[in-house]
Amino acid sequence: MLSRVQTSIGLKLFLSYILVILIGIVVLSFAAELTIPRAFDRHMAGMSSLMGPGMQMGPGMNMFGDFRSAVNEALLLGALASSVGAGLAAVLVSRRMVKPIEQMTEASQRIAEGKYAERVELSGRDMESPEDMDELARLAVSFNRMADKLERTEEMRRQLIGDVAHELRTPLSTVKGSMEGLIDGVLPATQETFRKLHREADRMQRLVQDLQELSRVEAGAYELDMASADISVIIRSSLERLSSQYREKGVALSVSTPDNLPLVEVDGSRIEQVLLNLVGNALQYTPAGGSVRVSAAEEGDELVVRVADTGIGVRREDLNRVFSRFYRVDKSRSRAGGGSGIGLTIAKHIVERHGGRIWAESGGSGEGSTFSFAIPTS
Ligand code: ADP
């Protein structure tokens, strides 16, 4: 019995109610015992003065004894009735309180078995704002939030494994095919063959590096080293790192930043990473003879940085998708350029960690595109 009490909140609640009822009965009996004789005497004295000296109690009349047994009977009946009522209420209340806990225990067991869609039922009233909920309802809401997050993480993990397998399949089958050709003597062992193999190995290596970075960024497993920074300085430093590649390809690169830009609280090296990706993409998707312009401006309570190119552009339906993991508008073209479709996803995560937003605009295919991000200034 003791061990059942120890392991059951419902039983504990029930027993605590019973204890309260017992204490109530004991206190009531003592109080009655102490107060009845004096109250009786007072009332009798009052009655005698009202009825006058002629009124005497007859022999054998034990009014006090009768009164006392009447009160005790009433008390006993009252205590019995209230115990039954309170006992029933205790059962109902403790069942109601324990039910959500039992539900959560069952749901967590099912989640542990891999059934991530499991949720705890919330009654309509519990859906209100957290201030209106009791502790159990708040616990249920947190539980469901945790289950949501677990389900999403599991979905992402499954998707990531599928994507990675898909991304590795192409370079691996190229390498394998070339190796078989070399072994069978069908493919000549020339510099060109080895260079092709090296390119594929290189692509896989870059993919693995990008993936490592992506998993770190997606899990939020990196610290932002925030400091007040001048965005113009970050822009110029990023452009310097890419200027020789622009010259080589024959794409003009220009920058325009006003002098009075406010300082922003950012992790400079992370924002530089975002810029390198945007300006690098602009170069990759802009043919020779085109131009890329990087600008910054204060707009409302945001600092907006734009990278506008005269390149191949992005179709309207792809404008949002380009920020999704592994999404490439033209797979063969991007792959040939070494693109894994991860750069913009990482950029989006970094900008959002800064409380900002990132988006793409384009007039359509061949119309050039503008990739922008905004960081709050306050
Ligand atoms: P990738 O490494 O393939 O460039 P990103 O995540 O950086 O990956 O970009 C995703 C896709 O978005 C690219 O494959 C490309 O199709 C499109 N894209 C990115 N930047 C540009 C741009 N400046 N002009 C046109 N398309 C772009």
GROMACS .gro file of C-alpha atoms and ligand atoms in nm:
model
  405
    1MET     CA    1   0.000   0.000   0.000
    2LEU     CA    2   0.279   0.242   0.101
    3SER     CA    3   0.464   0.177  -0.224
    4ARG     CA    4   0.142   0.239  -0.422
    5VAL     CA    5   0.105   0.573  -0.246
    6GLN     CA    6   0.466   0.655  -0.324
    7THR     CA    7   0.423   0.585  -0.694
    8SER     CA    8   0.083   0.743  -0.754
    9ILE     CA    9   0.019   1.116  -0.756
   10GLY     CA   10  -0.356   1.047  -0.778
   11LEU     CA   11  -0.350   0.846  -0.456
   12LYS     CA   12  -0.135   1.108  -0.284
   13LEU     CA   13  -0.381   1.380  -0.382
   14PHE     CA   14  -0.674   1.167  -0.265
   15LEU     CA   15  -0.512   1.093   0.071
   16SER     CA   16  -0.423   1.457   0.120
   17TYR     CA   17  -0.790   1.549   0.069
   18ILE     CA   18  -0.897   1.280   0.319
   19LEU     CA   19  -0.643   1.416   0.568
   20VAL     CA   20  -0.787   1.766   0.530
   21ILE     CA   21  -1.139   1.627   0.588
   22LEU     CA   22  -1.027   1.436   0.901
   23ILE     CA   23  -0.856   1.744   1.042
   24GLY     CA   24  -1.176   1.940   0.973
   25ILE     CA   25  -1.387   1.684   1.163
   26VAL     CA   26  -1.151   1.672   1.463
   27VAL     CA   27  -1.131   2.051   1.487
   28LEU     CA   28  -1.508   2.083   1.455
   29SER     CA   29  -1.569   1.823   1.732
   30PHE     CA   30  -1.325   1.992   1.970
   31ALA     CA   31  -1.472   2.332   1.902
   32ALA     CA   32  -1.824   2.198   1.963
   33GLU     CA   33  -1.713   2.021   2.283
   34LEU     CA   34  -1.559   2.340   2.417
   35THR     CA   35  -1.830   2.584   2.320
   36ILE     CA   36  -2.153   2.386   2.371
   37PRO     CA   37  -2.171   2.394   2.763
   38ARG     CA   38  -2.112   2.767   2.781
   39ALA     CA   39  -2.347   2.844   2.494
   40PHE     CA   40  -2.612   2.621   2.655
   41ASP     CA   41  -2.582   2.797   2.994
   42ARG     CA   42  -2.607   3.135   2.827
   43HIS     CA   43  -2.919   3.041   2.638
   44MET     CA   44  -3.080   2.883   2.945
   45ALA     CA   45  -3.011   3.196   3.150
   46GLY     CA   46  -3.168   3.403   2.875
   47MET     CA   47  -3.473   3.176   2.863
   48SER     CA   48  -3.526   3.184   3.246
   49SER     CA   49  -3.522   3.564   3.249
   50LEU     CA   50  -3.778   3.566   2.965
   51MET     CA   51  -4.008   3.305   3.120
   52GLY     CA   52  -3.998   3.445   3.476
   53PRO     CA   53  -3.937   3.273   3.808
   54GLY     CA   54  -4.247   3.049   3.779
   55MET     CA   55  -4.089   2.838   3.510
   56GLN     CA   56  -3.885   2.559   3.664
   57MET     CA   57  -3.737   2.252   3.509
   58GLY     CA   58  -3.915   1.939   3.622
   59PRO     CA   59  -3.729   1.655   3.789
   60GLY     CA   60  -3.576   1.408   3.548
   61MET     CA   61  -3.542   1.675   3.278
   62ASN     CA   62  -3.189   1.668   3.142
   63MET     CA   63  -3.210   1.941   2.885
   64PHE     CA   64  -2.831   1.977   2.854
   65GLY     CA   65  -2.781   1.605   2.795
   66ASP     CA   66  -3.055   1.600   2.530
   67PHE     CA   67  -2.921   1.910   2.362
   68ARG     CA   68  -2.571   1.771   2.357
   69SER     CA   69  -2.673   1.439   2.203
   70ALA     CA   70  -2.883   1.626   1.941
   71VAL     CA   71  -2.581   1.840   1.849
   72ASN     CA   72  -2.351   1.536   1.842
   73GLU     CA   73  -2.594   1.350   1.619
   74ALA     CA   74  -2.616   1.645   1.383
   75LEU     CA   75  -2.236   1.673   1.385
   76LEU     CA   76  -2.190   1.303   1.315
   77LEU     CA   77  -2.439   1.306   1.029
   78GLY     CA   78  -2.285   1.625   0.892
   79ALA     CA   79  -1.933   1.478   0.914
   80LEU     CA   80  -2.043   1.160   0.740
   81ALA     CA   81  -2.223   1.343   0.461
   82SER     CA   82  -1.939   1.589   0.409
   83SER     CA   83  -1.682   1.303   0.411
   84VAL     CA   84  -1.873   1.119   0.140
   85GLY     CA   85  -1.915   1.440  -0.064
   86ALA     CA   86  -1.554   1.547  -0.016
   87GLY     CA   87  -1.430   1.194  -0.094
   88LEU     CA   88  -1.618   1.194  -0.424
   89ALA     CA   89  -1.490   1.542  -0.508
   90ALA     CA   90  -1.135   1.428  -0.420
   91VAL     CA   91  -1.163   1.131  -0.655
   92LEU     CA   92  -1.291   1.350  -0.939
   93VAL     CA   93  -1.037   1.628  -0.890
   94SER     CA   94  -0.737   1.398  -0.852
   95ARG     CA   95  -0.843   1.198  -1.162
   96ARG     CA   96  -0.873   1.520  -1.360
   97MET     CA   97  -0.532   1.639  -1.246
   98VAL     CA   98  -0.357   1.310  -1.303
   99LYS     CA   99  -0.504   1.244  -1.650
  100PRO     CA  100  -0.283   1.492  -1.841
  101ILE     CA  101   0.025   1.362  -1.658
  102GLU     CA  102  -0.061   1.007  -1.761
  103GLN     CA  103  -0.118   1.127  -2.119
  104MET     CA  104   0.223   1.295  -2.123
  105THR     CA  105   0.391   0.982  -1.990
  106GLU     CA  106   0.230   0.770  -2.261
  107ALA     CA  107   0.310   1.025  -2.533
  108SER     CA  108   0.675   1.051  -2.426
  109GLN     CA  109   0.703   0.671  -2.436
  110ARG     CA  110   0.563   0.666  -2.788
  111ILE     CA  111   0.803   0.944  -2.895
  112ALA     CA  112   1.090   0.741  -2.750
  113GLU     CA  113   0.975   0.455  -2.974
  114GLY     CA  114   1.014   0.686  -3.276
  115LYS     CA  115   0.649   0.794  -3.319
  116TYR     CA  116   0.728   1.164  -3.346
  117ALA     CA  117   0.376   1.272  -3.446
  118GLU     CA  118   0.256   1.206  -3.089
  119ARG     CA  119   0.098   1.506  -2.910
  120VAL     CA  120  -0.085   1.566  -2.582
  121GLU     CA  121  -0.449   1.669  -2.621
  122LEU     CA  122  -0.525   2.023  -2.505
  123SER     CA  123  -0.876   2.122  -2.410
  124GLY     CA  124  -1.014   2.437  -2.576
  125ARG     CA  125  -0.962   2.644  -2.262
  126ASP     CA  126  -0.596   2.545  -2.244
  127MET     CA  127  -0.530   2.696  -2.586
  128GLU     CA  128  -0.563   3.046  -2.443
  129SER     CA  129  -0.263   3.263  -2.362
  130PRO     CA  130  -0.008   3.113  -2.117
  131GLU     CA  131  -0.117   3.351  -1.838
  132ASP     CA  132  -0.464   3.191  -1.837
  133MET     CA  133  -0.331   2.835  -1.810
  134ASP     CA  134  -0.256   2.635  -1.500
  135GLU     CA  135   0.084   2.468  -1.452
  136LEU     CA  136  -0.029   2.136  -1.600
  137ALA     CA  137  -0.167   2.300  -1.914
  138ARG     CA  138   0.157   2.496  -1.954
  139LEU     CA  139   0.353   2.172  -1.914
  140ALA     CA  140   0.137   2.012  -2.185
  141VAL     CA  141   0.197   2.307  -2.419
  142SER     CA  142   0.576   2.286  -2.360
  143PHE     CA  143   0.561   1.912  -2.413
  144ASN     CA  144   0.387   1.958  -2.749
  145ARG     CA  145   0.638   2.225  -2.848
  146MET     CA  146   0.922   1.988  -2.765
  147ALA     CA  147   0.753   1.713  -2.969
  148ASP     CA  148   0.713   1.956  -3.265
  149LYS     CA  149   1.082   2.039  -3.253
  150LEU     CA  150   1.180   1.673  -3.229
  151GLU     CA  151   0.959   1.588  -3.524
  152ARG     CA  152   1.106   1.869  -3.735
  153THR     CA  153   1.463   1.773  -3.639
  154GLU     CA  154   1.394   1.411  -3.728
  155GLU     CA  155   1.241   1.518  -4.060
  156MET     CA  156   1.545   1.738  -4.133
  157ARG     CA  157   1.781   1.456  -4.043
  158ARG     CA  158   1.600   1.217  -4.276
  159GLN     CA  159   1.592   1.475  -4.555
  160LEU     CA  160   1.957   1.562  -4.505
  161ILE     CA  161   2.065   1.199  -4.533
  162GLY     CA  162   1.858   1.164  -4.852
  163ASP     CA  163   2.003   1.485  -4.997
  164VAL     CA  164   2.359   1.395  -4.912
  165ALA     CA  165   2.323   1.049  -5.063
  166HIS     CA  166   2.178   1.210  -5.375
  167GLU     CA  167   2.455   1.471  -5.396
  168LEU     CA  168   2.734   1.217  -5.353
  169ARG     CA  169   2.588   0.969  -5.600
  170THR     CA  170   2.682   1.171  -5.913
  171PRO     CA  171   3.051   1.240  -5.840
  172LEU     CA  172   3.095   0.890  -5.696
  173SER     CA  173   2.951   0.721  -6.002
  174THR     CA  174   3.170   0.939  -6.227
  175VAL     CA  175   3.480   0.839  -6.029
  176LYS     CA  176   3.377   0.473  -6.026
  177GLY     CA  177   3.299   0.473  -6.399
  178SER     CA  178   3.632   0.635  -6.483
  179MET     CA  179   3.820   0.390  -6.260
  180GLU     CA  180   3.651   0.095  -6.429
  181GLY     CA  181   3.736   0.243  -6.769
  182LEU     CA  182   4.100   0.278  -6.661
  183ILE     CA  183   4.112  -0.079  -6.525
  184ASP     CA  184   3.956  -0.222  -6.842
  185GLY     CA  185   4.185  -0.010  -7.059
  186VAL     CA  186   3.882   0.154  -7.227
  187LEU     CA  187   3.973   0.495  -7.088
  188PRO     CA  188   4.321   0.625  -7.169
  189ALA     CA  189   4.534   0.705  -6.862
  190THR     CA  190   4.588   1.064  -6.974
  191GLN     CA  191   4.630   1.387  -6.781
  192GLU     CA  192   4.278   1.482  -6.882
  193THR     CA  193   4.130   1.163  -6.723
  194PHE     CA  194   4.319   1.222  -6.398
  195ARG     CA  195   4.221   1.587  -6.395
  196LYS     CA  196   3.856   1.488  -6.432
  197LEU     CA  197   3.890   1.244  -6.142
  198HIS     CA  198   4.060   1.509  -5.934
  199ARG     CA  199   3.778   1.755  -6.008
  200GLU     CA  200   3.517   1.507  -5.885
  201ALA     CA  201   3.716   1.432  -5.567
  202ASP     CA  202   3.750   1.807  -5.517
  203ARG     CA  203   3.374   1.851  -5.552
  204MET     CA  204   3.306   1.581  -5.294
  205GLN     CA  205   3.553   1.742  -5.054
  206ARG     CA  206   3.384   2.081  -5.093
  207LEU     CA  207   3.044   1.923  -5.043
  208VAL     CA  208   3.160   1.760  -4.720
  209GLN     CA  209   3.305   2.092  -4.597
  210ASP     CA  210   2.983   2.275  -4.687
  211LEU     CA  211   2.782   2.009  -4.509
  212GLN     CA  212   2.988   2.042  -4.196
  213GLU     CA  213   2.935   2.416  -4.200
  214LEU     CA  214   2.564   2.374  -4.274
  215SER     CA  215   2.509   2.132  -3.987
  216ARG     CA  216   2.689   2.370  -3.749
  217VAL     CA  217   2.485   2.666  -3.868
  218GLU     CA  218   2.152   2.478  -3.875
  219ALA     CA  219   2.203   2.348  -3.524
  220GLY     CA  220   2.295   2.702  -3.415
  221ALA     CA  221   2.614   2.544  -3.276
  222TYR     CA  222   2.827   2.852  -3.312
  223GLU     CA  223   2.872   3.166  -3.110
  224LEU     CA  224   2.827   3.507  -3.266
  225ASP     CA  225   3.115   3.733  -3.179
  226MET     CA  226   2.910   4.052  -3.179
  227ALA     CA  227   3.071   4.394  -3.199
  228SER     CA  228   2.987   4.738  -3.333
  229ALA     CA  229   3.097   4.739  -3.694
  230ASP     CA  230   3.103   4.963  -3.997
  231ILE     CA  231   2.934   4.766  -4.275
  232SER     CA  232   3.131   4.960  -4.545
  233VAL     CA  233   3.455   4.819  -4.403
  234ILE     CA  234   3.316   4.463  -4.411
  235ILE     CA  235   3.192   4.513  -4.769
  236ARG     CA  236   3.528   4.645  -4.888
  237SER     CA  237   3.721   4.364  -4.724
  238SER     CA  238   3.494   4.102  -4.888
  239LEU     CA  239   3.523   4.264  -5.229
  240GLU     CA  240   3.902   4.276  -5.201
  241ARG     CA  241   3.911   3.900  -5.156
  242LEU     CA  242   3.711   3.847  -5.477
  243SER     CA  243   3.842   4.129  -5.696
  244SER     CA  244   4.108   3.921  -5.875
  245GLN     CA  245   3.848   3.657  -5.971
  246TYR     CA  246   3.625   3.933  -6.109
  247ARG     CA  247   3.915   4.072  -6.313
  248GLU     CA  248   3.999   3.726  -6.447
  249LYS     CA  249   3.644   3.664  -6.566
  250GLY     CA  250   3.594   4.015  -6.698
  251VAL     CA  251   3.301   4.119  -6.478
  252ALA     CA  252   3.298   4.478  -6.347
  253LEU     CA  253   3.261   4.515  -5.970
  254SER     CA  254   3.155   4.842  -5.809
  255VAL     CA  255   3.058   4.950  -5.460
  256SER     CA  256   2.848   5.235  -5.330
  257THR     CA  257   2.805   5.308  -4.961
  258PRO     CA  258   2.710   5.647  -4.813
  259ASP     CA  259   2.946   5.796  -4.554
  260ASN     CA  260   2.691   5.842  -4.276
  261LEU     CA  261   2.585   5.478  -4.233
  262PRO     CA  262   2.517   5.386  -3.869
  263LEU     CA  263   2.729   5.123  -3.698
  264VAL     CA  264   2.562   4.784  -3.659
  265GLU     CA  265   2.601   4.513  -3.392
  266VAL     CA  266   2.717   4.212  -3.592
  267ASP     CA  267   2.968   3.930  -3.604
  268GLY     CA  268   3.191   4.085  -3.873
  269SER     CA  269   3.342   3.760  -3.997
  270ARG     CA  270   2.999   3.593  -4.032
  271ILE     CA  271   2.857   3.889  -4.225
  272GLU     CA  272   3.167   3.878  -4.445
  273GLN     CA  273   3.090   3.508  -4.507
  274VAL     CA  274   2.738   3.609  -4.623
  275LEU     CA  275   2.880   3.879  -4.851
  276LEU     CA  276   3.142   3.645  -4.998
  277ASN     CA  277   2.864   3.403  -5.085
  278LEU     CA  278   2.641   3.667  -5.247
  279VAL     CA  279   2.921   3.843  -5.435
  280GLY     CA  280   3.073   3.504  -5.531
  281ASN     CA  281   2.736   3.385  -5.666
  282ALA     CA  282   2.691   3.712  -5.856
  283LEU     CA  283   3.025   3.646  -6.026
  284GLN     CA  284   2.940   3.283  -6.099
  285TYR     CA  285   2.603   3.360  -6.255
  286THR     CA  286   2.707   3.672  -6.450
  287PRO     CA  287   2.869   3.620  -6.791
  288ALA     CA  288   3.188   3.804  -6.889
  289GLY     CA  289   3.120   4.167  -6.980
  290GLY     CA  290   2.849   4.198  -6.713
  291SER     CA  291   2.863   4.397  -6.394
  292VAL     CA  292   2.795   4.360  -6.023
  293ARG     CA  293   2.716   4.646  -5.789
  294VAL     CA  294   2.724   4.622  -5.411
  295SER     CA  295   2.546   4.894  -5.213
  296ALA     CA  296   2.436   4.964  -4.858
  297ALA     CA  297   2.171   5.201  -4.723
  298GLU     CA  298   1.988   5.276  -4.402
  299GLU     CA  299   1.616   5.210  -4.453
  300GLY     CA  300   1.390   5.262  -4.152
  301ASP     CA  301   1.543   5.076  -3.860
  302GLU     CA  302   1.741   4.842  -4.086
  303LEU     CA  303   2.067   4.850  -4.273
  304VAL     CA  304   2.013   4.697  -4.615
  305VAL     CA  305   2.297   4.557  -4.824
  306ARG     CA  306   2.227   4.480  -5.192
  307VAL     CA  307   2.428   4.279  -5.441
  308ALA     CA  308   2.287   4.350  -5.788
  309ASP     CA  309   2.415   4.172  -6.098
  310THR     CA  310   2.339   4.176  -6.469
  311GLY     CA  311   2.362   3.797  -6.486
  312ILE     CA  312   2.132   3.511  -6.580
  313GLY     CA  313   1.860   3.615  -6.333
  314VAL     CA  314   1.623   3.398  -6.134
  315ARG     CA  315   1.267   3.304  -6.233
  316ARG     CA  316   0.994   3.432  -6.003
  317GLU     CA  317   0.901   3.080  -5.883
  318ASP     CA  318   1.262   3.014  -5.780
  319LEU     CA  319   1.318   3.337  -5.585
  320ASN     CA  320   1.234   3.181  -5.248
  321ARG     CA  321   1.351   2.830  -5.326
  322VAL     CA  322   1.713   2.932  -5.386
  323PHE     CA  323   1.752   2.967  -5.008
  324SER     CA  324   1.655   2.602  -4.951
  325ARG     CA  325   1.920   2.344  -4.890
  326PHE     CA  326   2.064   2.190  -5.209
  327TYR     CA  327   1.830   2.391  -5.431
  328ARG     CA  328   1.993   2.487  -5.759
  329VAL     CA  329   1.799   2.643  -6.043
  330ASP     CA  330   2.017   2.481  -6.307
  331LYS     CA  331   2.176   2.176  -6.148
  332SER     CA  332   2.427   2.094  -6.421
  333ARG     CA  333   2.540   2.455  -6.459
  334SER     CA  334   2.578   2.513  -6.084
  335ARG     CA  335   2.748   2.177  -6.034
  336ALA     CA  336   2.996   2.252  -6.312
  337GLY     CA  337   3.083   2.568  -6.119
  338GLY     CA  338   3.135   2.359  -5.805
  339GLY     CA  339   2.810   2.480  -5.646
  340SER     CA  340   2.644   2.256  -5.391
  341GLY     CA  341   2.333   2.467  -5.336
  342ILE     CA  342   2.418   2.521  -4.971
  343GLY     CA  343   2.577   2.868  -4.974
  344LEU     CA  344   2.252   3.067  -4.966
  345THR     CA  345   2.106   2.837  -4.697
  346ILE     CA  346   2.405   2.910  -4.474
  347ALA     CA  347   2.378   3.284  -4.555
  348LYS     CA  348   2.009   3.281  -4.458
  349HIS     CA  349   2.082   3.112  -4.126
  350ILE     CA  350   2.355   3.362  -4.041
  351VAL     CA  351   2.145   3.668  -4.130
  352GLU     CA  352   1.848   3.533  -3.932
  353ARG     CA  353   2.070   3.465  -3.629
  354HIS     CA  354   2.145   3.840  -3.643
  355GLY     CA  355   1.770   3.909  -3.630
  356GLY     CA  356   1.773   4.011  -3.996
  357ARG     CA  357   1.624   3.885  -4.324
  358ILE     CA  358   1.752   3.793  -4.668
  359TRP     CA  359   1.570   3.787  -5.002
  360ALA     CA  360   1.617   3.778  -5.379
  361GLU     CA  361   1.465   3.988  -5.655
  362SER     CA  362   1.490   3.945  -6.028
  363GLY     CA  363   1.317   4.056  -6.346
  364GLY     CA  364   1.331   3.691  -6.460
  365SER     CA  365   1.565   3.476  -6.668
  366GLY     CA  366   1.841   3.683  -6.829
  367GLU     CA  367   1.731   3.998  -6.645
  368GLY     CA  368   1.994   3.998  -6.371
  369SER     CA  369   1.917   3.957  -6.003
  370THR     CA  370   1.956   4.140  -5.675
  371PHE     CA  371   2.027   3.952  -5.353
  372SER     CA  372   1.975   4.167  -5.043
  373PHE     CA  373   1.995   4.128  -4.670
  374ALA     CA  374   1.886   4.358  -4.390
  375ILE     CA  375   2.023   4.380  -4.036
  376PRO     CA  376   1.836   4.572  -3.765
  377THR     CA  377   2.021   4.887  -3.659
  378SER     CA  378   1.874   4.908  -3.309
  379ADP     P1  379   2.549   2.723  -5.527
  379ADP     O1  380   2.666   2.676  -5.450
  379ADP     O2  381   2.486   2.620  -5.614
  379ADP     O3  382   2.570   2.854  -5.593
  379ADP     P2  383   2.380   2.869  -5.350
  379ADP     O4  384   2.301   2.823  -5.233
  379ADP     O5  385   2.477   2.977  -5.328
  379ADP     O6  386   2.444   2.741  -5.413
  379ADP     O7  387   2.275   2.914  -5.461
  379ADP     C1  388   2.163   2.834  -5.489
  379ADP     C2  389   2.114   2.856  -5.630
  379ADP     O8  390   2.062   2.989  -5.644
  379ADP     C3  391   2.223   2.847  -5.734
  379ADP     O9  392   2.244   2.715  -5.774
  379ADP     C4  393   2.166   2.929  -5.847
  379ADP    O10  394   2.079   2.852  -5.925
  379ADP     C5  395   2.084   3.036  -5.776
  379ADP     N1  396   2.159   3.165  -5.765
  379ADP     C6  397   2.230   3.210  -5.660
  379ADP     N2  398   2.282   3.331  -5.685
  379ADP     C7  399   2.244   3.366  -5.809
  379ADP     C8  400   2.261   3.481  -5.890
  379ADP     N3  401   2.334   3.587  -5.849
  379ADP     N4  402   2.205   3.481  -6.013
  379ADP     C9  403   2.130   3.377  -6.055
  379ADP     N5  404   2.107   3.265  -5.984
  379ADP    C10  405   2.162   3.259  -5.861
   0.00000   0.00000   0.00000
